XYZ file of C-alpha atoms in Angstrom:
743
model
C -101.126 -9.444 -183.924
C -97.995 -6.645 -183.583
C -94.646 -8.260 -185.679
C -92.236 -8.553 -182.540
C -89.019 -5.805 -183.630
C -86.275 -6.242 -185.383
C -82.768 -6.604 -183.975
C -80.366 -3.570 -183.193
C -83.835 -1.940 -183.705
C -84.211 1.328 -181.129
C -87.973 1.701 -179.751
C -88.011 4.887 -176.674
C -89.788 4.418 -173.436
C -90.963 9.142 -172.479
C -93.799 9.614 -170.883
C -96.496 11.712 -173.526
C -97.864 13.133 -170.498
C -96.450 16.145 -170.309
C -98.249 18.635 -172.553
C -96.647 21.494 -173.664
C -99.063 22.802 -176.804
C -101.074 20.868 -179.613
C -102.360 22.129 -182.824
C -104.937 21.242 -185.283
C -106.212 20.517 -189.123
C -109.969 20.496 -187.800
C -109.177 16.717 -187.808
C -105.465 15.669 -186.837
C -104.278 16.800 -183.077
C -100.306 17.311 -182.899
C -99.079 17.782 -179.702
C -96.150 18.981 -178.241
C -94.794 17.242 -174.582
C -91.914 18.583 -172.392
C -90.224 15.535 -174.790
C -91.544 14.138 -177.403
C -94.480 15.109 -180.383
C -97.778 12.570 -180.358
C -100.736 13.124 -183.244
C -103.834 11.505 -181.632
C -106.995 11.072 -184.586
C -110.575 11.719 -182.537
C -112.748 10.187 -185.268
C -110.233 6.249 -186.102
C -108.989 7.212 -182.141
C -105.158 6.111 -184.403
C -102.153 7.505 -181.970
C -99.291 7.897 -183.181
C -96.528 8.697 -181.172
C -92.413 9.913 -182.198
C -88.805 11.105 -180.771
C -85.886 10.160 -182.252
C -86.318 6.807 -183.477
C -88.473 7.727 -185.767
C -86.772 10.386 -187.042
C -87.359 13.472 -185.150
C -84.259 16.078 -185.407
C -84.286 16.353 -181.976
C -85.328 15.721 -177.999
C -87.362 17.950 -175.594
C -89.877 20.861 -177.378
C -91.138 24.025 -176.810
C -94.358 23.846 -179.032
C -96.442 23.291 -181.853
C -98.094 24.915 -184.680
C -99.832 23.785 -187.759
C -100.300 25.858 -191.280
C -102.982 24.660 -193.653
C -102.193 26.230 -196.730
C -98.883 23.483 -197.078
C -100.120 20.981 -194.609
C -97.128 20.927 -192.362
C -97.486 21.207 -188.869
C -94.191 23.269 -187.060
C -91.987 21.340 -184.541
C -89.767 23.445 -181.932
C -87.454 22.354 -179.697
C -85.720 23.358 -176.470
C -82.243 23.976 -178.006
C -84.082 26.479 -180.906
C -83.972 23.393 -183.404
C -87.233 23.598 -185.222
C -88.475 19.528 -187.372
C -91.466 21.001 -190.330
C -94.117 17.625 -190.333
C -95.876 16.186 -193.732
C -96.614 13.597 -194.737
C -95.702 11.647 -191.841
C -91.809 12.565 -192.109
C -89.377 15.285 -190.880
C -87.611 18.005 -192.286
C -84.819 19.526 -190.628
C -83.876 23.186 -190.021
C -81.472 23.498 -187.865
C -80.236 27.382 -188.240
C -81.490 28.408 -185.133
C -80.635 26.282 -183.250
C -76.317 26.446 -184.819
C -77.296 29.866 -184.497
C -74.568 31.887 -182.270
C -76.393 33.929 -179.425
C -76.087 35.572 -176.149
C -78.718 34.583 -174.271
C -81.580 31.430 -174.393
C -83.378 30.272 -178.048
C -86.262 30.585 -175.940
C -89.747 29.649 -179.051
C -93.644 30.667 -177.299
C -95.906 30.390 -179.559
C -96.082 29.592 -183.396
C -99.260 31.648 -185.647
C -99.756 30.413 -189.039
C -100.575 31.745 -192.125
C -101.199 30.972 -195.820
C -97.344 29.083 -195.765
C -95.476 30.901 -192.924
C -94.735 30.318 -190.095
C -94.134 33.007 -187.803
C -91.901 31.978 -184.647
C -92.624 34.779 -181.245
C -88.714 34.652 -180.147
C -86.140 35.759 -177.539
C -84.678 36.940 -180.473
C -87.608 38.273 -182.439
C -89.343 36.624 -185.142
C -89.008 34.216 -187.455
C -90.294 33.433 -190.032
C -90.250 30.268 -191.814
C -91.434 29.854 -195.390
C -92.959 25.960 -195.658
C -93.459 25.889 -199.352
C -89.043 26.121 -199.527
C -88.963 24.651 -196.473
C -86.579 27.113 -195.320
C -85.559 30.461 -192.737
C -87.062 33.399 -194.616
C -86.847 37.003 -192.465
C -86.226 37.877 -189.377
C -89.032 41.169 -187.458
C -87.113 42.186 -184.572
C -87.761 44.554 -181.753
C -85.994 47.619 -179.717
C -85.963 49.447 -177.261
C -83.038 51.977 -176.472
C -79.815 48.938 -178.796
C -81.632 46.514 -176.569
C -83.388 43.495 -178.831
C -86.654 42.399 -177.150
C -88.106 38.936 -177.129
C -91.321 38.669 -178.757
C -94.348 37.005 -176.211
C -96.938 36.240 -179.524
C -97.929 37.437 -182.476
C -101.227 37.574 -184.259
C -103.154 39.414 -187.704
C -106.403 40.064 -188.598
C -107.284 40.719 -192.082
C -104.794 43.572 -192.737
C -102.304 44.866 -189.820
C -99.632 42.279 -187.668
C -99.324 42.974 -184.759
C -96.845 41.871 -181.912
C -96.476 40.989 -178.305
C -92.753 42.574 -176.660
C -92.648 43.003 -172.803
C -91.897 47.036 -173.438
C -94.699 47.096 -175.732
C -97.459 46.255 -178.333
C -96.288 46.492 -181.913
C -98.018 46.158 -185.562
C -97.623 46.923 -189.215
C -99.009 46.620 -192.547
C -99.199 42.897 -193.538
C -99.062 44.608 -198.011
C -95.323 46.241 -196.204
C -92.428 44.523 -198.024
C -90.026 46.027 -194.852
C -91.278 44.560 -192.465
C -87.606 43.114 -191.346
C -87.364 47.142 -190.817
C -88.117 47.746 -186.937
C -88.988 51.669 -188.393
C -92.105 50.259 -189.490
C -94.273 48.925 -186.991
C -96.398 51.376 -185.095
C -96.163 50.944 -180.771
C -100.065 50.492 -180.543
C -99.986 49.937 -176.175
C -96.673 50.045 -174.018
C -98.865 50.509 -170.167
C -99.758 46.770 -170.053
C -97.676 43.398 -170.441
C -99.315 40.622 -172.967
C -98.614 37.475 -173.068
C -100.547 36.255 -175.126
C -103.233 36.624 -178.690
C -106.065 36.208 -180.338
C -107.128 36.399 -183.518
C -110.922 36.405 -183.334
C -113.876 37.195 -185.918
C -111.551 39.743 -187.085
C -110.534 40.842 -183.810
C -107.514 41.023 -182.061
C -107.979 40.152 -178.554
C -104.959 40.227 -176.004
C -103.803 39.096 -172.354
C -102.270 40.457 -169.446
C -101.631 37.739 -166.507
C -105.055 39.586 -165.586
C -107.055 41.123 -167.795
C -108.836 40.241 -171.475
C -108.496 43.034 -173.922
C -110.086 43.492 -177.614
C -108.325 45.718 -179.612
C -110.277 47.731 -181.949
C -107.375 51.216 -182.154
C -107.963 50.664 -178.150
C -107.555 48.245 -175.883
C -111.374 47.156 -174.388
C -111.529 45.218 -171.278
C -113.937 42.878 -172.046
C -112.350 39.513 -169.502
C -111.067 39.506 -165.808
C -109.434 36.615 -163.734
C -109.918 36.044 -159.983
C -106.988 34.301 -160.638
C -103.472 34.526 -163.369
C -104.213 33.948 -166.621
C -101.821 31.155 -168.807
C -102.672 31.914 -172.747
C -105.947 32.393 -175.025
C -106.857 30.997 -177.845
C -109.970 31.341 -180.777
C -112.959 29.101 -181.068
C -116.145 29.044 -183.500
C -117.544 31.869 -182.413
C -115.874 32.459 -178.769
C -112.503 32.840 -177.150
C -110.531 30.013 -175.435
C -109.387 31.511 -171.791
C -106.817 29.418 -169.584
C -106.234 30.469 -164.958
C -103.900 28.552 -163.057
C -103.398 28.987 -159.542
C -101.868 26.273 -156.855
C -103.165 22.856 -158.049
C -106.161 24.430 -160.119
C -106.672 25.056 -163.760
C -110.248 26.960 -164.867
C -111.271 26.852 -168.682
C -113.969 30.389 -169.660
C -114.614 31.051 -172.965
C -116.529 34.222 -173.981
C -118.652 35.530 -176.973
C -118.545 37.489 -179.618
C -119.985 39.536 -177.713
C -117.983 38.625 -174.169
C -120.726 36.714 -172.469
C -119.131 33.563 -170.805
C -120.923 30.943 -171.970
C -119.155 27.770 -170.802
C -117.206 26.493 -167.383
C -114.900 24.328 -166.729
C -112.390 23.507 -163.238
C -110.089 20.939 -163.580
C -106.717 20.143 -161.816
C -104.124 20.941 -164.408
C -103.064 23.703 -165.993
C -103.655 24.224 -169.676
C -101.188 24.813 -171.578
C -103.292 25.544 -175.126
C -106.843 24.591 -175.518
C -108.922 24.293 -178.793
C -111.259 23.476 -180.787
C -112.611 21.185 -183.362
C -114.453 21.462 -186.892
C -117.459 19.268 -184.803
C -117.104 22.002 -182.209
C -115.367 19.793 -179.306
C -112.727 21.686 -177.090
C -109.971 19.693 -176.365
C -106.103 20.996 -173.693
C -103.628 20.442 -173.786
C -102.069 20.225 -170.105
C -98.964 20.152 -168.396
C -99.603 16.606 -166.865
C -102.074 15.030 -167.866
C -101.632 15.373 -171.829
C -104.477 15.638 -174.157
C -108.248 15.332 -172.845
C -111.533 16.617 -174.461
C -113.941 18.246 -172.394
C -116.494 15.938 -172.738
C -119.115 17.745 -169.880
C -119.506 20.685 -167.448
C -117.454 19.365 -165.431
C -115.175 16.138 -167.320
C -111.841 15.959 -169.448
C -111.498 12.791 -170.626
C -107.420 11.628 -170.825
C -106.494 10.577 -174.301
C -102.067 10.082 -174.115
C -99.617 7.464 -175.362
C -98.229 5.427 -172.217
C -95.457 5.726 -170.492
C -93.644 5.714 -167.373
C -93.332 8.110 -165.128
C -90.268 10.203 -165.505
C -87.860 10.318 -168.836
C -85.165 9.541 -166.076
C -83.769 6.380 -164.589
C -82.389 6.082 -161.657
C -81.927 2.048 -161.891
C -83.583 -0.112 -163.669
C -84.771 -4.049 -163.412
C -85.722 -5.723 -166.102
C -86.649 -10.131 -166.193
C -88.458 -11.460 -169.098
C -90.527 -8.320 -171.023
C -91.023 -7.617 -167.492
C -90.009 -3.474 -166.094
C -89.287 -1.974 -163.624
C -87.576 1.477 -163.541
C -86.553 4.174 -160.397
C -87.172 7.668 -161.356
C -85.605 9.249 -158.434
C -82.177 10.285 -158.274
C -79.055 12.638 -156.809
C -76.493 14.965 -157.930
C -73.154 14.347 -157.854
C -72.154 14.858 -153.606
C -75.722 12.145 -152.950
C -77.951 14.591 -152.356
C -81.631 13.443 -154.004
C -83.810 16.044 -156.000
C -87.238 16.014 -154.114
C -88.222 13.870 -157.155
C -91.554 11.805 -156.503
C -92.412 10.157 -159.877
C -91.738 6.984 -157.650
C -91.233 4.270 -159.867
C -92.975 2.595 -163.533
C -93.623 -0.664 -164.346
C -93.508 -1.763 -167.733
C -95.926 -5.741 -167.560
C -98.314 -7.920 -170.103
C -97.637 -4.749 -171.985
C -99.210 -2.261 -169.469
C -97.821 0.082 -167.526
C -98.665 0.994 -163.924
C -96.976 3.804 -162.053
C -96.330 4.110 -158.716
C -95.535 8.032 -157.744
C -96.800 10.269 -155.051
C -98.021 13.351 -156.783
C -101.645 15.953 -156.318
C -103.425 14.849 -159.269
C -103.418 11.427 -158.676
C -101.853 9.843 -156.126
C -100.252 5.844 -155.129
C -101.564 7.038 -151.022
C -98.471 4.863 -149.351
C -96.079 7.025 -150.679
C -98.572 10.147 -149.901
C -95.343 11.298 -146.210
C -91.480 10.535 -147.753
C -91.236 7.974 -150.428
C -89.100 10.607 -152.287
C -86.590 9.564 -154.604
C -86.364 5.536 -155.573
C -83.788 5.137 -156.411
C -82.531 0.927 -156.340
C -85.674 -1.011 -157.491
C -85.538 -5.301 -157.646
C -87.662 -7.854 -157.977
C -87.335 -11.004 -155.678
C -88.642 -13.845 -158.821
C -89.923 -16.582 -157.453
C -92.801 -14.813 -154.878
C -92.960 -11.403 -157.447
C -92.477 -8.973 -154.689
C -91.011 -5.991 -155.474
C -88.655 -3.738 -153.778
C -88.099 -0.304 -154.003
C -85.369 1.813 -151.714
C -86.073 5.353 -151.746
C -83.311 8.117 -150.625
C -85.748 9.888 -147.889
C -88.326 6.945 -147.175
C -86.356 3.688 -146.512
C -87.443 0.740 -148.295
C -91.226 -0.105 -149.703
C -91.998 -3.587 -150.767
C -94.340 -4.213 -153.175
C -96.057 -7.780 -153.420
C -98.428 -8.967 -155.764
C -102.134 -8.615 -154.471
C -101.331 -5.008 -153.982
C -100.393 -4.692 -149.983
C -97.516 -3.482 -149.015
C -95.011 -2.815 -146.168
C -92.537 0.615 -145.567
C -89.279 -0.016 -143.647
C -88.396 2.486 -142.042
C -87.532 3.800 -138.282
C -87.973 0.458 -136.143
C -85.658 -1.348 -139.356
C -82.001 1.372 -140.194
C -80.155 3.793 -138.367
C -80.817 7.506 -139.485
C -78.820 8.735 -141.398
C -78.080 13.158 -142.968
C -77.181 14.345 -145.793
C -75.782 17.076 -146.913
C -78.266 19.904 -145.929
C -78.090 18.475 -142.501
C -81.665 16.711 -142.396
C -82.153 13.195 -141.397
C -82.850 10.285 -143.630
C -83.577 7.107 -143.791
C -81.586 6.410 -146.523
C -81.707 3.424 -149.312
C -78.757 3.214 -151.591
C -79.156 -0.546 -152.246
C -81.696 -3.471 -153.039
C -81.188 -7.119 -153.965
C -81.775 -10.679 -153.266
C -79.713 -12.790 -153.522
C -79.681 -16.966 -153.410
C -81.795 -17.698 -150.890
C -84.392 -15.159 -151.263
C -82.551 -12.940 -148.097
C -83.281 -9.422 -149.144
C -80.148 -7.414 -148.993
C -79.811 -3.071 -148.085
C -77.906 -0.643 -147.731
C -77.709 2.429 -146.431
C -76.756 5.916 -147.585
C -74.225 7.502 -144.595
C -76.056 5.349 -141.637
C -73.904 4.419 -138.457
C -74.422 0.848 -140.111
C -73.598 0.012 -143.498
C -76.090 -3.007 -144.571
C -78.910 -4.892 -143.805
C -80.329 -8.473 -144.577
C -83.257 -9.359 -144.761
C -83.451 -13.539 -143.732
C -86.314 -14.404 -145.619
C -87.097 -17.841 -143.210
C -87.647 -15.646 -140.144
C -89.081 -12.256 -141.843
C -86.720 -10.634 -138.747
C -84.096 -7.787 -139.721
C -79.892 -8.093 -139.285
C -77.891 -4.675 -140.281
C -73.699 -5.216 -140.009
C -71.263 -2.446 -140.183
C -68.084 -3.852 -141.661
C -66.542 -0.238 -141.156
C -64.633 0.980 -144.299
C -66.588 3.038 -144.850
C -69.782 5.414 -144.224
C -71.414 5.015 -147.381
C -72.925 1.949 -149.154
C -74.517 1.828 -152.480
C -75.664 -0.933 -154.949
C -74.994 -4.581 -154.782
C -74.287 -8.059 -156.851
C -73.355 -10.867 -155.787
C -70.827 -13.647 -157.127
C -70.751 -17.422 -157.840
C -69.972 -18.022 -154.112
C -73.009 -15.935 -152.616
C -70.579 -13.003 -152.218
C -71.717 -10.425 -151.618
C -69.774 -6.481 -152.777
C -71.276 -3.169 -152.929
C -70.453 0.002 -154.120
C -68.998 2.440 -151.052
C -69.726 5.910 -152.826
C -68.208 9.609 -152.662
C -64.249 7.997 -152.622
C -65.165 4.966 -150.574
C -64.091 2.032 -153.282
C -65.812 -1.130 -152.859
C -66.442 -3.909 -150.180
C -67.704 -7.557 -150.517
C -69.083 -9.326 -148.116
C -70.180 -13.527 -146.741
C -72.750 -13.801 -143.693
C -71.763 -17.443 -144.257
C -75.956 -17.739 -144.881
C -76.271 -17.796 -140.698
C -77.266 -13.897 -140.714
C -78.482 -14.440 -137.161
C -75.091 -15.139 -136.580
C -71.890 -12.551 -137.061
C -68.998 -14.302 -136.150
C -68.618 -16.236 -139.347
C -68.699 -13.287 -141.569
C -66.536 -13.138 -144.081
C -65.458 -9.398 -144.994
C -62.803 -7.501 -147.800
C -62.618 -3.904 -148.891
C -60.576 -2.850 -152.146
C -59.659 0.801 -152.816
C -57.224 2.662 -154.802
C -53.669 1.590 -154.639
C -51.807 -1.902 -155.262
C -51.215 -4.208 -152.675
C -55.627 -2.510 -151.126
C -57.042 -3.197 -154.834
C -55.573 -1.804 -156.989
C -58.534 0.705 -158.322
C -58.608 2.416 -160.626
C -59.871 5.153 -158.664
C -61.909 5.035 -155.487
C -64.432 7.196 -156.551
C -66.413 4.038 -157.750
C -70.080 3.839 -159.798
C -70.819 1.019 -159.829
C -69.948 -3.161 -160.077
C -71.424 -5.456 -162.423
C -70.885 -9.667 -162.798
C -70.405 -11.505 -165.399
C -69.987 -14.879 -166.715
C -66.679 -16.356 -165.995
C -67.521 -14.728 -162.010
C -64.720 -11.332 -162.840
C -66.469 -8.039 -161.163
C -66.275 -5.609 -163.417
C -66.064 -2.195 -161.113
C -66.512 1.506 -162.354
C -64.626 4.257 -161.636
C -64.004 7.938 -161.995
C -61.265 6.913 -164.290
C -62.051 3.332 -166.077
C -62.918 -0.186 -165.159
C -60.689 -2.587 -163.054
C -61.173 -5.675 -163.165
C -62.129 -8.796 -160.035
C -61.305 -11.884 -161.665
C -62.526 -15.260 -160.264
C -64.316 -12.521 -157.395
C -65.436 -15.858 -155.525
C -62.164 -16.486 -154.565
C -61.146 -12.794 -153.087
C -63.389 -13.222 -149.595
C -60.842 -15.732 -148.329
C -58.050 -14.186 -149.823
C -56.688 -10.327 -151.037
C -57.290 -9.992 -154.755
C -55.903 -7.130 -156.681
C -58.113 -5.830 -159.386
C -56.767 -5.645 -162.968
C -57.257 -2.688 -164.983
C -57.738 -3.727 -168.918
C -56.638 -2.874 -171.868
C -58.530 -2.305 -174.562
C -58.448 -2.706 -177.938
C -60.887 0.124 -180.468
C -59.818 0.606 -183.154
C -56.128 1.026 -184.288
C -56.173 1.651 -180.789
C -55.316 0.721 -177.315
C -55.493 2.215 -174.409
C -56.148 1.218 -170.160
C -60.729 0.575 -170.286
C -62.468 4.173 -170.273
C -59.142 5.929 -169.074
C -59.973 9.255 -167.912
C -63.580 8.941 -168.299
C -66.685 8.366 -165.435
C -67.931 5.117 -165.452
C -72.202 5.113 -164.375
C -72.858 1.510 -165.352
C -72.012 -1.347 -166.646
C -74.839 -4.301 -167.565
C -74.009 -7.833 -168.948
C -75.747 -9.303 -171.584
C -76.392 -13.023 -172.539
C -73.484 -13.104 -174.263
C -71.282 -11.959 -171.411
C -70.848 -9.106 -173.346
C -69.670 -5.905 -171.396
C -72.693 -2.884 -172.402
C -70.474 -0.543 -170.396
C -72.879 3.759 -169.734
C -70.206 6.972 -169.033
C -71.183 10.538 -169.781
C -69.820 10.247 -173.020
C -72.517 7.545 -174.458
C -72.563 3.248 -174.647
C -70.072 1.378 -175.251
C -70.151 -3.004 -176.068
C -67.229 -4.631 -175.136
C -66.243 -7.964 -176.804
C -67.290 -10.621 -173.526
C -63.009 -11.660 -173.544
C -62.509 -9.207 -170.242
C -58.561 -9.091 -170.585
C -58.668 -8.303 -174.274
C -61.129 -7.073 -174.742
C -62.873 -5.476 -178.386
C -64.697 -2.646 -178.471
C -68.138 -3.293 -181.424
C -70.071 -0.516 -180.620
C -69.669 3.017 -179.517
C -73.263 3.819 -178.971
C -73.209 8.200 -178.937
C -76.107 10.877 -180.110
C -74.883 10.921 -183.073
C -74.759 8.301 -183.943
C -77.459 6.314 -182.906
C -81.250 7.736 -181.261
C -80.434 8.326 -177.635
C -81.100 11.050 -176.391
C -77.716 12.274 -174.287
C -74.811 11.144 -173.744
C -74.924 10.962 -169.866
C -75.938 7.745 -169.455
C -76.929 6.737 -165.887
C -78.432 2.732 -165.739
C -78.028 -0.315 -167.785
C -79.392 -2.877 -167.569
C -80.966 -6.270 -169.529
C -83.604 -8.615 -170.288
C -81.666 -11.638 -169.974
C -84.300 -13.804 -171.743
C -85.591 -11.112 -174.684
C -82.492 -9.764 -175.121
C -83.341 -5.949 -174.980
C -80.721 -3.564 -173.138
C -82.762 -0.014 -171.695
C -80.134 2.713 -171.919
C -81.298 5.470 -168.914
C -79.591 8.885 -169.589
C -81.447 12.176 -168.168
C -82.977 12.778 -171.758
C -85.472 9.599 -171.579
C -84.906 5.668 -172.026
C -83.610 3.587 -174.942
C -84.105 0.109 -176.021
C -82.903 -1.759 -178.351
C -82.663 -5.163 -179.429
C -79.558 -6.603 -178.827
C -77.770 -9.577 -180.838
C -77.170 -11.354 -177.276
C -79.271 -13.559 -174.907
C -79.014 -16.324 -172.550
C -78.333 -19.181 -173.731
C -80.045 -22.304 -172.755
C -78.690 -25.671 -172.081
C -81.193 -27.092 -173.927
C -82.885 -26.241 -178.123
C -85.892 -25.674 -176.643
C -89.013 -22.753 -178.204
C -86.697 -22.359 -180.709
C -87.417 -19.278 -183.307
C -86.555 -17.657 -186.471
C -87.460 -14.521 -186.214
C -88.889 -12.763 -189.412
C -89.234 -16.471 -190.513
C -91.099 -16.399 -193.447
C -88.141 -13.866 -195.006
C -90.383 -11.503 -196.887
C -89.043 -10.271 -199.855
C -87.160 -7.366 -199.901
C -86.262 -7.964 -196.608
C -82.529 -6.441 -195.514
C -82.291 -6.628 -191.664
C -81.239 -8.868 -189.630
C -83.175 -13.079 -188.991
C -82.323 -14.152 -185.470
C -81.982 -18.092 -184.769
C -83.373 -17.600 -180.323
C -83.630 -19.662 -178.109
C -80.774 -22.663 -179.036
C -78.085 -23.958 -176.512
C -75.189 -21.571 -175.272
C -72.515 -20.984 -178.422
C -74.244 -23.462 -180.764
C -72.662 -24.406 -183.865
C -75.333 -23.150 -186.190
C -75.190 -24.349 -189.472
C -77.767 -23.506 -192.941
C -77.622 -25.563 -195.752
C -80.995 -25.453 -199.175
C -83.276 -28.678 -198.353
C -80.280 -31.077 -200.814
C -78.423 -30.516 -198.270
C -75.410 -27.269 -199.577
C -73.907 -25.146 -197.021
C -75.625 -21.386 -197.301
C -74.176 -19.998 -193.900
C -72.249 -21.744 -190.749
C -71.871 -18.948 -187.784
C -71.963 -19.191 -184.390
C -74.016 -18.452 -181.471
C -73.700 -15.276 -179.618
C -75.146 -17.138 -176.224
C -78.496 -18.638 -177.143
C -79.000 -16.355 -180.099
C -77.811 -16.865 -183.311
C -77.626 -13.661 -186.332
C -77.412 -13.625 -190.203
C -77.848 -11.406 -192.299
C -79.150 -13.363 -195.108
C -76.420 -13.605 -197.672
C -74.493 -16.672 -198.501
C -70.753 -16.538 -198.323
C -71.328 -14.878 -201.915
C -72.818 -11.717 -200.530
C -75.938 -13.104 -202.420
C -79.252 -13.744 -200.771
C -80.129 -17.101 -201.860
C -83.104 -18.016 -204.043
C -86.230 -18.329 -202.764
C -87.379 -21.316 -201.025
C -87.500 -23.854 -198.224
C -83.934 -23.863 -195.497
C -82.296 -26.385 -193.306
C -81.355 -24.850 -189.311
C -79.158 -26.901 -187.773
C -78.291 -25.831 -184.225
C -75.422 -27.920 -182.085
C -73.447 -27.977 -178.924
C -70.017 -28.706 -178.900
C -70.177 -32.386 -178.081
C -73.134 -33.141 -180.316
C -75.552 -34.160 -177.531
C -78.691 -30.782 -177.908
C -79.248 -30.784 -182.064
C -81.555 -29.257 -183.125
C -83.215 -29.044 -187.001
C -86.281 -26.049 -187.643
C -86.819 -24.279 -191.466
C -87.221 -21.225 -192.389
C -88.238 -20.067 -195.696
C -86.769 -16.825 -198.408
C -89.141 -15.677 -200.339
C -87.590 -13.642 -203.945
């Protein structure tokens, strides 16, 4: 089976279905998607997917090409960055990305010939020498003094052709002065061509309605009833991709301009190519790569992943992952995201979303912007909150309920539209479901487990309410967005009787909560019963949260040590998300990356800081962090994609059970971290040789101890068997195990 990923390992959880282009060497397909890149080899069914964790230099793609002479795939990113992919490695050419220019760095397509790549861009034709791996030349086209973008570029045996919005130009391939605009001859200025293809030494050009063959004159050879997106050469035929709302067409014409193949389907083909074995492949904007298998069939191929790159909420436990893909603006207006939620369980992805192509029918009317998600670990029910359509309840047998008008108040959004806006969902220790509603007459709702009845509450502190956590006493604490601080609430487990309820409210200012700012984004509860509150101006900590409903408490704003500097915790930063791991360390997500703080609340040290510059994070804009306390995996959602970091801390148990050492045996040459997990919390761990000589000693982080594999002298132990001893503080829990070093 597959080896477990080592500690400190990053992996990306990207959607791979939004294919923007495909290129081929004749047998392998190179596909670029909105976020990333994958290869597929139909003969062996081998699929490999790549992201920044596998060496790509950036995130977000525009187009792709392949050059047979240099055996290189050319990958173009949305920001103008370029990677050359050869022999499974990436070589970065950042020149175009780094160039200071007005306007966008759009690249419309890539044409390759004889070891060079010609990129049709907003800045003319960029020529890349693929053998020497550098930008070689730049051909620019003008109308008066205005630089023209190039929409497409191609060639016949003798000439290069470039299409701009104003005209088509051609020049002899043998001309030594192609960088001089004067040597390019205008051959047509009456059409707006979007795509050019060369086939059998003839040139074909397409605008949105017609395909023309060019042999000294433009001759229309195909008329579209809808809209042409692009044309691509096959073997003795030309593939034409058309699109109209929710429906795509493929037509193939032979060199006598007869239609020899046709297909209607639900998608837009961004590119169509034919392999040497004559199979026809589509790069679809929605359904990944597809092979045409008959008169009306497309067979789909793409690496499975979540429905969307972004996640507003994540629930992770014991290797299962639940991702809410909806979103909202800074003023909490919905984004009309219809991608629902994604579930990863037992190694499989399941997608629940409303769309034209693969609808999940319960979401058909108004379940847009799923912004909160949680799971009842006892009965397996999933609860997902929508910013428009109330609360969705999904049972393990696939049956479901939607709670809207019969339960929740209507609330009005900024645009004046009425919705059932569920912003927070959580489940307490008695399996009661707690829901917060944004801008309704009641801000808090509880569904009682024993009766199934709903009850609604209005503490009256703030009209808006959001994410919820519980403290050790079972008090609920929830964020009040848009400057409302936080509210604490306890229904005393008599949900139907509000007369005994206790509640409190914290905002900015000494004596009224002392939050760093009343604009709160997130809240987390740690293992010492402290609440960590993330605001627009750093973090406040509410110590001993369980005692703060019966007596008033002010939050404290701790000082944190970083390098030689000490300062208030994240002062001036938007703290968007906080998560607590198995060793009680705090993972903090801001608009400037991710920070890991040591467990001690009032005197934290910064253990890690991750940004796009020192990690595979696709963006520094962090939306949500969730920790799987069982596996130690840390899920980090950014506005450009979801990442997973295999952390060093897992929840410790009360006994040393199912202790596992990884890797074991330790292979020759292994330089990574060795992990011993399944230990009692904060166990004392000692590793000795077979004669009892101490090699290494450490304390577990939560339920996991880590070792760099070197003894106290900095040397790797000799090959052989080593013993592992672990005990808790009072010696009542002990473990003895073995690991083998291979040198």
